[in-house]
């Protein structure tokens, strides 16, 4: 045992002595010119090292450098600048005065992926034929052959051409590749923009063996969390995993085995497209569950508030997120095809099933070929178009609803939900923006509406008329004291600037007939609707029974939604009927008291 310890101690002393001698004998600054030349030869990039290079022995033999920058040919800004750089070197090549770097570590670096940092081709540079074969990594002039790259506490600035710069702060990257150029990637960072915060944590692999002809890779884990303004209070968080490939010649990419979760929503599917202008993107997704209520900011409670209440909840004007014109939307510069199927969807509290969307975008003109699903046993379809090519979004929809439960639909639309029944709706609607509150205030259109098995909550026209008649007279009665839904009610609807006008309202049930018209002001949350009511089944005085059975009694409902007033002038009709009856009897009595026609004009004896 003692010999083993002695041997290890001797080896340790030899290693320490060798490294010390190496540090004393080899000056790291001798490699400065070599490193600059190697970078230039391999990539054409210009490497600048400021200050002296120095050795760092523990825990690995390394070369430390001060401020460092790397600039692409012809670029105005460097691609990478770093306050500190560490190069882990292999020991044995140093014995022959050769530099072999196993790891590059940059701290407090700034990485720029911007138009100013891109390489610029000289105007007089020769170009090959357009149909020439794509270059390989060896003749491309750029290859990454370092075994490990690490960036810590850095900043990544990414700016697409013509777009705004996005800063990825606290950027930490660890990349390790093997001899086959298959790299393992670990990355975490955060983005703050427009009062929103995004945290990312990524683990994946990248196969660059065929770069620049192609790339392959997979993301085994991408955890994200998004919070801040214009987002749900709890934010949006989830994870992503996928396998992907990229073709450098056609600029086409394919994403397979795509799995995405967002709060309690889950998607799977695939995506493909290309980066050539105009950019192409095709999404084919399936969702087992899709909860818009936890992905969108607005809720039913927000829509039912008044403008003053909404304004009181807002922060200072300086805290408002900046409005973006439609011209900044990426949809104006790309072609998109979307196929989405969802088993279960929750939208503003409304449970949808068998939800399907087939839509496309052509440089800002979006067409909804299919947007359909089921609510209970009912079915809905809402095809249409959304045009964002102009400063103000233009929306045109042709909704068709069949057998949709009325009460949950009204609640989802932030309308009074006292009505029950099954709704059939077919119409055409146009307006600006897809905001629900804006739609209720400024959209316009027409529709034919039918409601089956309609119940109007506390307003039961048949019972209201029967009770009103019973309070006025005991000469007529109706034995049907049970509330019945209205079997069917039809109307033609016109919507204009928040006012919904009802025309040709008619319907009823076995013992009730309704006709009428009116208006509902969605913006001011008020209504003024008059329905003519006819009820059968009266018993009692024949004249009153005939009057109530044949004459419509106007039921007027008016006022605000929170305090609906109504008038039912049964007493006027009854009084008029009694007056008519009295006049009729008086005329009959007068006729009975008049002498026969042949005896008129004769003097009395």
XYZ file of C-alpha atoms in Angstrom:
605
model
C 0.000 0.000 0.000
C 2.840 2.317 0.839
C 4.401 1.674 -2.573
C 1.156 2.586 -4.318
C 0.882 5.847 -2.404
C 4.537 6.622 -3.115
C 4.039 5.923 -6.829
C 0.968 8.173 -7.034
C 2.799 10.938 -5.203
C 5.710 10.694 -7.626
C 3.333 10.848 -10.619
C 1.587 13.861 -9.146
C 4.889 15.653 -8.602
C 5.987 14.817 -12.138
C 2.738 16.116 -13.633
C 2.853 19.295 -11.584
C 6.507 19.791 -12.406
C 5.854 19.113 -16.092
C 2.961 21.542 -16.282
C 4.961 24.151 -14.389
C 7.843 23.721 -16.770
C 5.446 23.855 -19.703
C 3.941 27.073 -18.427
C 7.427 28.537 -17.988
C 8.755 27.342 -21.317
C 5.731 27.937 -23.608
C 4.435 31.474 -23.973
C 0.701 31.466 -24.874
C 1.127 34.706 -26.801
C 3.138 32.706 -29.339
C -0.207 31.215 -30.466
C -1.934 34.594 -31.007
C -0.984 34.906 -34.673
C -1.660 31.207 -35.249
C -5.211 31.446 -33.862
C -5.998 34.548 -35.907
C -4.710 32.906 -39.065
C -6.545 29.632 -38.465
C -9.854 31.429 -37.946
C -9.341 33.481 -41.090
C -8.398 30.444 -43.175
C -11.284 28.301 -41.983
C -14.064 30.891 -42.055
C -12.833 34.203 -43.407
C -13.806 35.781 -40.086
C -11.481 38.205 -38.332
C -10.485 37.345 -34.764
C -9.187 40.100 -32.533
C -7.552 39.427 -29.146
C -6.938 42.399 -26.888
C -4.385 42.192 -24.112
C -1.916 39.470 -23.265
C -2.756 35.785 -23.185
C -1.956 33.935 -19.957
C -1.995 30.401 -18.586
C -4.561 29.013 -16.187
C -3.642 25.629 -14.715
C -6.552 24.537 -12.516
C -8.904 22.672 -12.990
C -7.753 22.326 -16.595
C -4.836 23.677 -18.508
C -6.257 26.741 -20.203
C -5.342 29.959 -21.943
C -7.116 33.081 -20.688
C -7.734 36.071 -22.924
C -9.215 39.494 -22.279
C -11.584 41.308 -24.608
C -12.209 39.237 -27.760
C -14.198 39.882 -30.930
C -15.063 37.915 -34.055
C -16.221 39.769 -37.190
C -17.613 38.406 -40.462
C -16.070 39.548 -43.768
C -17.413 42.980 -44.704
C -19.658 43.228 -41.614
C -19.925 46.503 -39.700
C -20.599 44.865 -36.323
C -18.799 41.861 -34.822
C -20.691 38.610 -34.530
C -19.252 37.932 -31.077
C -17.644 40.165 -28.494
C -16.661 38.897 -25.056
C -15.035 40.409 -21.992
C -13.295 37.137 -21.160
C -12.401 34.009 -23.115
C -10.969 30.738 -21.875
C -9.446 28.089 -24.143
C -8.998 24.618 -22.644
C -6.032 23.061 -24.456
C -4.756 19.499 -24.740
C -1.479 18.891 -22.936
C 0.391 16.485 -25.227
C 0.297 18.629 -28.402
C 1.858 21.436 -26.402
C 4.954 19.306 -25.896
C 5.596 19.698 -29.614
C 4.562 23.365 -29.474
C 1.218 22.744 -31.149
C -2.117 24.188 -30.026
C -5.081 21.829 -29.737
C -8.209 23.444 -28.249
C -10.805 21.159 -26.655
C -13.154 23.802 -25.268
C -13.907 27.479 -25.774
C -15.632 29.365 -22.981
C -16.922 32.930 -23.325
C -18.231 34.950 -20.417
C -20.263 38.152 -20.630
C -20.342 37.790 -24.404
C -22.565 39.652 -26.859
C -23.652 37.551 -29.853
C -25.198 39.494 -32.733
C -27.331 37.835 -35.387
C -28.303 41.014 -37.206
C -28.046 42.377 -40.748
C -25.048 44.469 -39.603
C -23.162 41.389 -38.406
C -23.728 39.277 -41.531
C -20.964 38.652 -44.030
C -21.011 40.938 -47.067
C -19.868 39.522 -50.415
C -17.584 41.811 -52.364
C -19.168 43.364 -55.441
C -16.456 42.038 -57.760
C -16.331 38.576 -56.213
C -16.786 35.761 -58.761
C -19.931 33.662 -58.578
C -20.502 30.134 -59.766
C -23.242 28.967 -62.108
C -26.752 28.888 -60.651
C -27.139 25.144 -61.256
C -23.856 24.235 -59.652
C -23.924 21.626 -56.914
C -24.145 22.888 -53.351
C -20.914 23.398 -51.540
C -19.799 20.996 -48.873
C -18.598 21.980 -45.467
C -15.010 21.682 -46.599
C -15.309 24.168 -49.446
C -17.778 26.449 -47.673
C -14.958 27.952 -45.648
C -16.757 27.514 -42.336
C -16.834 24.570 -39.998
C -17.067 24.226 -36.267
C -14.541 21.634 -35.116
C -14.148 22.540 -31.452
C -15.310 19.750 -29.158
C -17.065 22.042 -26.680
C -18.336 25.617 -26.666
C -19.719 27.316 -23.609
C -21.277 30.780 -23.276
C -22.323 32.034 -19.855
C -24.033 35.217 -18.650
C -24.156 36.444 -22.238
C -26.498 38.387 -24.527
C -27.856 37.234 -27.887
C -29.228 39.942 -30.182
C -31.362 38.503 -32.979
C -32.846 40.728 -35.655
C -34.451 39.403 -38.852
C -34.142 41.475 -41.989
C -36.598 44.363 -41.816
C -37.707 43.410 -38.293
C -37.021 44.567 -34.766
C -34.177 43.303 -32.621
C -34.941 40.815 -29.850
C -32.544 40.559 -26.896
C -32.019 37.147 -25.283
C -30.541 37.972 -21.884
C -28.803 35.689 -19.393
C -27.910 33.565 -22.397
C -26.209 30.332 -21.320
C -25.170 27.819 -23.977
C -23.255 24.558 -23.696
C -22.475 22.708 -26.939
C -20.524 19.449 -27.130
C -19.855 17.589 -30.359
C -18.184 14.306 -31.195
C -15.949 13.373 -34.097
C -19.011 12.770 -36.293
C -20.111 16.376 -35.707
C -23.173 15.371 -33.724
C -23.626 17.975 -31.035
C -25.507 17.966 -27.753
C -26.965 21.369 -26.936
C -28.084 22.823 -23.632
C -29.444 26.362 -23.551
C -31.345 28.603 -21.190
C -32.186 32.270 -21.555
C -34.882 34.881 -21.050
C -36.493 37.581 -23.195
C -38.180 40.767 -21.970
C -40.179 42.788 -24.464
C -43.326 44.931 -24.409
C -43.790 44.213 -20.683
C -43.718 40.482 -21.350
C -41.156 37.976 -20.049
C -40.227 34.683 -21.694
C -37.997 32.068 -20.039
C -36.555 29.215 -22.136
C -34.741 26.005 -21.159
C -33.714 23.746 -24.047
C -32.058 20.345 -24.362
C -31.411 18.780 -27.755
C -29.089 17.326 -30.371
C -27.860 18.631 -33.730
C -26.313 16.566 -36.532
C -24.121 18.889 -38.631
C -22.210 16.197 -40.529
C -23.739 17.337 -43.851
C -23.733 21.064 -43.150
C -24.241 23.322 -45.120
C -26.156 20.934 -47.370
C -28.448 19.807 -44.575
C -28.996 19.737 -40.845
C -30.828 17.239 -38.668
C -31.666 17.398 -35.020
C -34.149 16.988 -32.256
C -35.362 18.932 -29.267
C -35.884 16.498 -26.436
C -37.059 19.206 -24.044
C -37.957 22.850 -24.398
C -39.579 24.278 -21.292
C -40.962 27.791 -21.581
C -42.861 30.252 -19.418
C -44.457 33.440 -20.725
C -45.898 36.106 -18.433
C -46.672 39.813 -18.379
C -49.012 42.285 -20.045
C -51.841 41.105 -22.333
C -51.500 37.549 -20.997
C -53.516 35.468 -18.520
C -52.755 36.242 -14.880
C -51.025 32.887 -14.400
C -49.126 33.289 -17.687
C -48.580 30.577 -20.279
C -46.159 27.750 -19.686
C -45.468 24.347 -21.150
C -42.951 22.346 -23.116
C -42.088 21.409 -26.695
C -40.377 18.375 -28.235
C -39.758 17.590 -31.908
C -37.499 16.129 -34.560
C -36.480 18.296 -37.477
C -34.440 18.569 -40.653
C -33.314 21.432 -42.871
C -32.236 21.429 -46.527
C -29.687 24.133 -47.221
C -30.217 24.153 -50.985
C -34.001 24.565 -51.005
C -34.160 26.325 -47.595
C -36.894 23.863 -46.627
C -37.479 22.530 -43.134
C -39.586 19.683 -41.745
C -40.642 19.232 -38.126
C -41.972 15.808 -37.127
C -43.192 14.177 -33.922
C -44.152 17.638 -32.729
C -45.496 17.715 -29.178
C -46.564 21.027 -27.629
C -48.247 21.792 -24.326
C -49.512 25.193 -23.184
C -51.062 25.328 -19.710
C -53.691 22.567 -19.913
C -53.773 22.467 -23.741
C -51.860 19.775 -25.627
C -51.015 19.535 -29.347
C -49.306 16.982 -31.565
C -48.567 16.941 -35.273
C -46.049 18.166 -37.800
C -44.966 21.310 -39.609
C -43.072 22.079 -42.804
C -42.119 25.064 -44.892
C -39.292 26.989 -46.473
C -37.513 30.236 -45.715
C -37.407 31.622 -49.242
C -39.429 34.806 -49.744
C -42.360 34.615 -49.468
C -41.919 32.205 -46.599
C -44.094 29.082 -46.555
C -45.452 27.325 -43.478
C -47.836 24.365 -43.233
C -49.152 23.217 -39.841
C -51.039 19.975 -39.276
C -52.021 19.728 -35.615
C -54.258 17.630 -33.398
C -55.256 18.691 -29.912
C -56.690 16.373 -27.311
C -57.652 19.415 -25.248
C -57.594 23.097 -26.160
C -58.503 25.658 -23.511
C -58.660 29.145 -25.016
C -59.788 30.557 -21.666
C -56.333 29.888 -20.214
C -54.479 31.037 -23.322
C -56.281 34.328 -24.023
C -56.513 37.412 -21.849
C -60.138 38.477 -22.251
C -62.923 36.798 -20.311
C -66.707 37.032 -20.103
C -66.358 39.142 -16.959
C -64.241 41.674 -18.830
C -66.848 42.042 -21.579
C -69.741 42.594 -19.181
C -68.010 45.523 -17.500
C -68.805 49.069 -18.466
C -66.286 51.304 -20.168
C -65.673 53.150 -16.895
C -64.994 49.899 -15.048
C -62.592 48.733 -17.746
C -60.806 52.077 -17.694
C -60.435 51.951 -13.913
C -58.572 48.638 -14.188
C -56.039 49.987 -16.649
C -52.648 51.157 -15.596
C -51.025 54.469 -16.515
C -50.908 55.287 -20.193
C -47.132 54.865 -20.161
C -47.682 51.262 -19.060
C -49.953 50.420 -21.994
C -48.377 47.971 -24.482
C -47.515 49.607 -27.756
C -50.027 49.058 -30.545
C -48.627 47.368 -33.606
C -50.000 48.147 -37.042
C -51.003 45.291 -39.286
C -48.002 46.031 -41.487
C -45.725 44.571 -38.796
C -47.545 41.228 -38.737
C -45.458 38.304 -40.036
C -48.612 37.008 -41.740
C -48.267 39.791 -44.299
C -44.969 38.323 -45.528
C -45.752 34.605 -45.623
C -48.126 31.927 -46.879
C -49.644 29.760 -44.169
C -51.782 26.616 -44.332
C -53.334 25.414 -41.085
C -55.172 22.167 -40.368
C -56.285 21.822 -36.757
C -58.451 19.184 -35.131
C -59.352 19.312 -31.460
C -61.292 16.723 -29.498
C -62.363 19.110 -26.730
C -62.242 22.901 -26.761
C -63.190 25.428 -24.099
C -63.901 28.945 -25.392
C -65.288 31.566 -23.006
C -66.835 28.804 -20.923
C -68.458 27.168 -23.956
C -67.564 23.477 -24.327
C -66.936 22.502 -27.954
C -66.275 19.040 -29.357
C -65.024 17.745 -32.714
C -63.544 21.167 -33.466
C -61.952 21.539 -36.907
C -60.170 24.424 -38.593
C -58.884 24.551 -42.153
C -57.471 27.961 -42.979
C -54.874 29.597 -45.157
C -53.107 32.929 -45.239
C -51.837 34.475 -48.437
C -49.677 37.490 -47.612
C -52.169 38.855 -45.093
C -55.475 37.634 -46.549
C -56.685 34.806 -44.324
C -59.455 32.512 -45.519
C -61.383 30.314 -43.108
C -62.413 27.462 -45.362
C -63.625 25.412 -42.413
C -64.283 26.416 -38.827
C -66.804 24.036 -37.352
C -67.630 21.872 -34.386
C -70.356 20.742 -32.001
C -71.889 22.233 -28.890
C -73.819 19.463 -27.206
C -75.945 17.952 -29.959
C -75.814 21.147 -32.017
C -73.458 21.947 -34.875
C -71.878 25.232 -35.994
C -69.909 26.348 -39.047
C -68.280 29.773 -39.404
C -66.470 30.178 -42.758
C -65.187 33.600 -43.739
C -62.136 35.761 -44.253
C -59.867 38.091 -42.274
C -57.910 40.733 -44.181
C -54.974 42.310 -42.337
C -53.359 43.827 -45.414
C -54.898 47.187 -44.541
C -54.191 49.280 -41.410
C -57.596 48.223 -40.019
C -58.459 44.533 -39.998
C -61.507 43.634 -42.102
C -63.577 40.612 -41.089
C -66.344 38.860 -43.058
C -68.070 35.770 -41.630
C -70.991 33.590 -42.761
C -72.027 31.711 -39.608
C -74.481 28.816 -39.652
C -75.715 27.340 -36.373
C -78.076 24.398 -35.989
C -79.466 23.273 -32.641
C -76.968 25.238 -30.543
C -78.013 25.581 -26.875
C -78.926 29.240 -26.481
C -78.105 29.917 -22.826
C -74.393 28.897 -22.824
C -73.918 30.689 -26.154
C -75.329 33.941 -24.757
C -73.115 33.606 -21.716
C -70.052 33.087 -23.906
C -70.952 36.243 -25.863
C -71.362 38.210 -22.622
C -75.104 38.684 -23.247
C -77.983 38.137 -20.785
C -78.343 34.394 -20.433
C -81.929 34.211 -19.172
C -83.133 32.680 -22.438
C -83.157 28.936 -23.008
C -83.720 26.939 -26.140
C -82.012 25.624 -29.262
C -80.816 28.189 -31.785
C -80.748 27.975 -35.591
C -78.895 30.895 -37.172
C -77.844 31.665 -40.734
C -76.415 35.014 -41.677
C -73.643 37.226 -42.959
C -71.615 39.519 -40.690
C -68.922 42.093 -41.465
C -66.829 44.344 -39.303
C -63.435 45.510 -38.129
C -61.151 43.439 -35.868
C -61.983 40.155 -34.170
C -62.480 41.713 -30.744
C -65.832 40.623 -29.312
C -66.603 43.938 -27.653
C -65.792 45.789 -30.868
C -67.993 43.374 -32.793
C -70.963 44.110 -30.547
C -70.460 47.844 -31.020
C -69.681 48.283 -34.716
C -70.289 45.137 -36.783
C -73.169 44.935 -39.262
C -75.003 42.211 -41.134
C -78.243 40.269 -41.538
C -79.471 36.870 -40.396
C -82.482 34.577 -40.161
C -83.007 33.257 -36.646
C -85.114 30.444 -35.281
C -85.315 29.331 -31.654
C -86.941 26.061 -30.694
C -88.327 25.297 -27.223
C -87.760 28.897 -26.153
C -88.027 29.765 -22.461
C -87.713 33.444 -21.530
C -86.868 33.034 -17.859
C -89.170 35.061 -15.617
C -91.055 36.389 -18.645
C -93.751 33.894 -19.624
C -96.151 35.675 -22.025
C -98.962 33.146 -21.608
C -98.878 33.156 -17.802
C -98.457 36.946 -17.682
C -101.593 37.446 -19.784
C -103.626 34.918 -17.790
C -102.670 36.518 -14.459
C -103.407 40.005 -15.769
C -106.862 38.942 -16.943
C -107.579 37.212 -13.617
C -106.765 40.422 -11.694
C -109.164 42.479 -13.798
C -112.213 40.257 -14.235
C -113.659 37.040 -12.905
C -115.942 36.639 -15.900
C -113.284 34.768 -17.850
C -110.567 32.322 -16.848
C -107.987 29.920 -18.222
C -107.302 26.570 -16.561
C -103.818 26.130 -18.093
C -101.595 27.317 -15.232
C -98.487 25.389 -16.305
C -95.605 27.205 -18.011
C -94.935 25.942 -21.515
C -91.906 26.742 -23.689
C -92.544 28.468 -26.986
C -92.281 25.686 -29.533
C -90.778 27.886 -32.218
C -89.957 31.567 -32.699
C -88.669 33.007 -35.977
C -87.284 36.439 -36.779
C -85.297 38.376 -39.347
C -82.389 40.218 -37.734
C -80.438 43.237 -38.937
C -77.294 44.327 -37.071
C -75.897 47.814 -37.540
C -73.439 49.609 -35.222
C -74.459 47.654 -32.157
C -78.236 47.820 -32.718
C -79.936 44.520 -33.505
C -83.358 45.053 -35.055
C -85.899 42.233 -34.969
C -88.469 42.082 -37.754
C -91.211 39.625 -38.657
C -91.092 38.008 -35.252
C -93.640 35.212 -35.162
C -94.118 31.872 -33.522
C -95.852 30.232 -30.625
C -97.091 26.916 -29.310
C -100.372 25.011 -29.121
C -102.186 27.669 -27.068
C -100.018 30.710 -27.749
C -99.359 32.818 -30.857
C -96.780 35.608 -31.021
C -96.074 38.380 -33.525
C -93.984 41.459 -33.155
C -90.829 43.480 -33.740
C -88.301 45.522 -31.818
C -84.677 46.430 -31.259
C -81.873 45.341 -28.931
C -79.020 47.797 -28.362
C -75.903 45.723 -27.681
C -73.725 48.773 -27.094
C -76.010 50.443 -24.524
C -77.266 47.121 -23.150
C -80.933 47.973 -23.540
C -83.957 46.703 -25.471
C -87.378 47.744 -26.712
C -89.394 44.800 -28.072
C -93.149 44.495 -28.502
C -94.874 41.128 -28.944
C -98.531 40.687 -29.786
C -99.916 37.792 -27.673
C -102.879 35.614 -28.466
C -103.839 32.864 -26.000
C -106.505 30.219 -26.510
C -108.326 28.052 -23.968
C -110.376 30.822 -22.280
C -113.629 29.987 -20.506
C -116.438 32.216 -19.261
C -118.183 35.150 -20.833
C -118.485 34.440 -24.534
C -117.803 37.991 -25.622
C -114.651 38.267 -23.495
C -113.511 34.824 -24.575
C -113.884 35.838 -28.220
C -112.040 39.099 -27.623
C -109.092 37.486 -25.825
C -108.890 34.613 -28.299
C -109.021 36.740 -31.441
C -107.288 39.956 -30.437
C -103.520 40.332 -29.831
C -102.516 41.878 -26.535
C -99.265 43.904 -26.896
C -96.529 42.918 -24.459
C -93.831 45.588 -24.521
C -90.430 44.891 -22.906
C -88.091 47.866 -22.626
C -85.278 49.404 -20.601
C -81.822 48.208 -19.584
C -80.917 44.542 -19.393
C -80.380 44.787 -15.652
C -83.864 46.236 -15.040
C -86.267 45.232 -17.796
C -89.646 46.966 -17.641
C -92.802 45.697 -19.321
C -96.332 46.790 -20.037
C -99.327 44.581 -20.767
C -102.475 46.754 -21.245
C -105.058 44.024 -20.690
C -107.298 46.402 -18.737
C -107.643 48.683 -21.747
C -108.708 45.808 -23.943
C -111.105 44.503 -21.293
C -112.484 48.010 -20.686
C -112.923 48.554 -24.398
C -114.633 45.202 -24.707
C -116.991 46.039 -21.814
C -117.687 49.435 -23.335
C -118.450 47.844 -26.670
C -120.646 45.300 -24.953
C -122.468 48.040 -23.027
C -122.987 50.060 -26.171
C -124.277 47.001 -27.955
C -126.786 46.226 -25.194
C -127.846 49.875 -25.018
C -128.441 49.918 -28.720
C -130.419 46.725 -28.432
C -132.569 48.213 -25.639
C -133.131 51.373 -27.607
C -134.145 49.336 -30.583
C -136.546 47.358 -28.432
C -138.121 50.557 -27.089
C -138.645 52.139 -30.484
C -142.251 51.774 -31.993
C -142.717 49.651 -35.087
C -141.945 51.422 -38.342
C -145.590 51.382 -39.500
C -146.769 53.142 -36.342
C -144.318 55.987 -36.434
C -145.765 59.486 -37.058
C -149.405 58.636 -36.050
C -151.000 60.980 -33.486
C -152.128 59.633 -30.166
C -155.861 59.282 -29.666
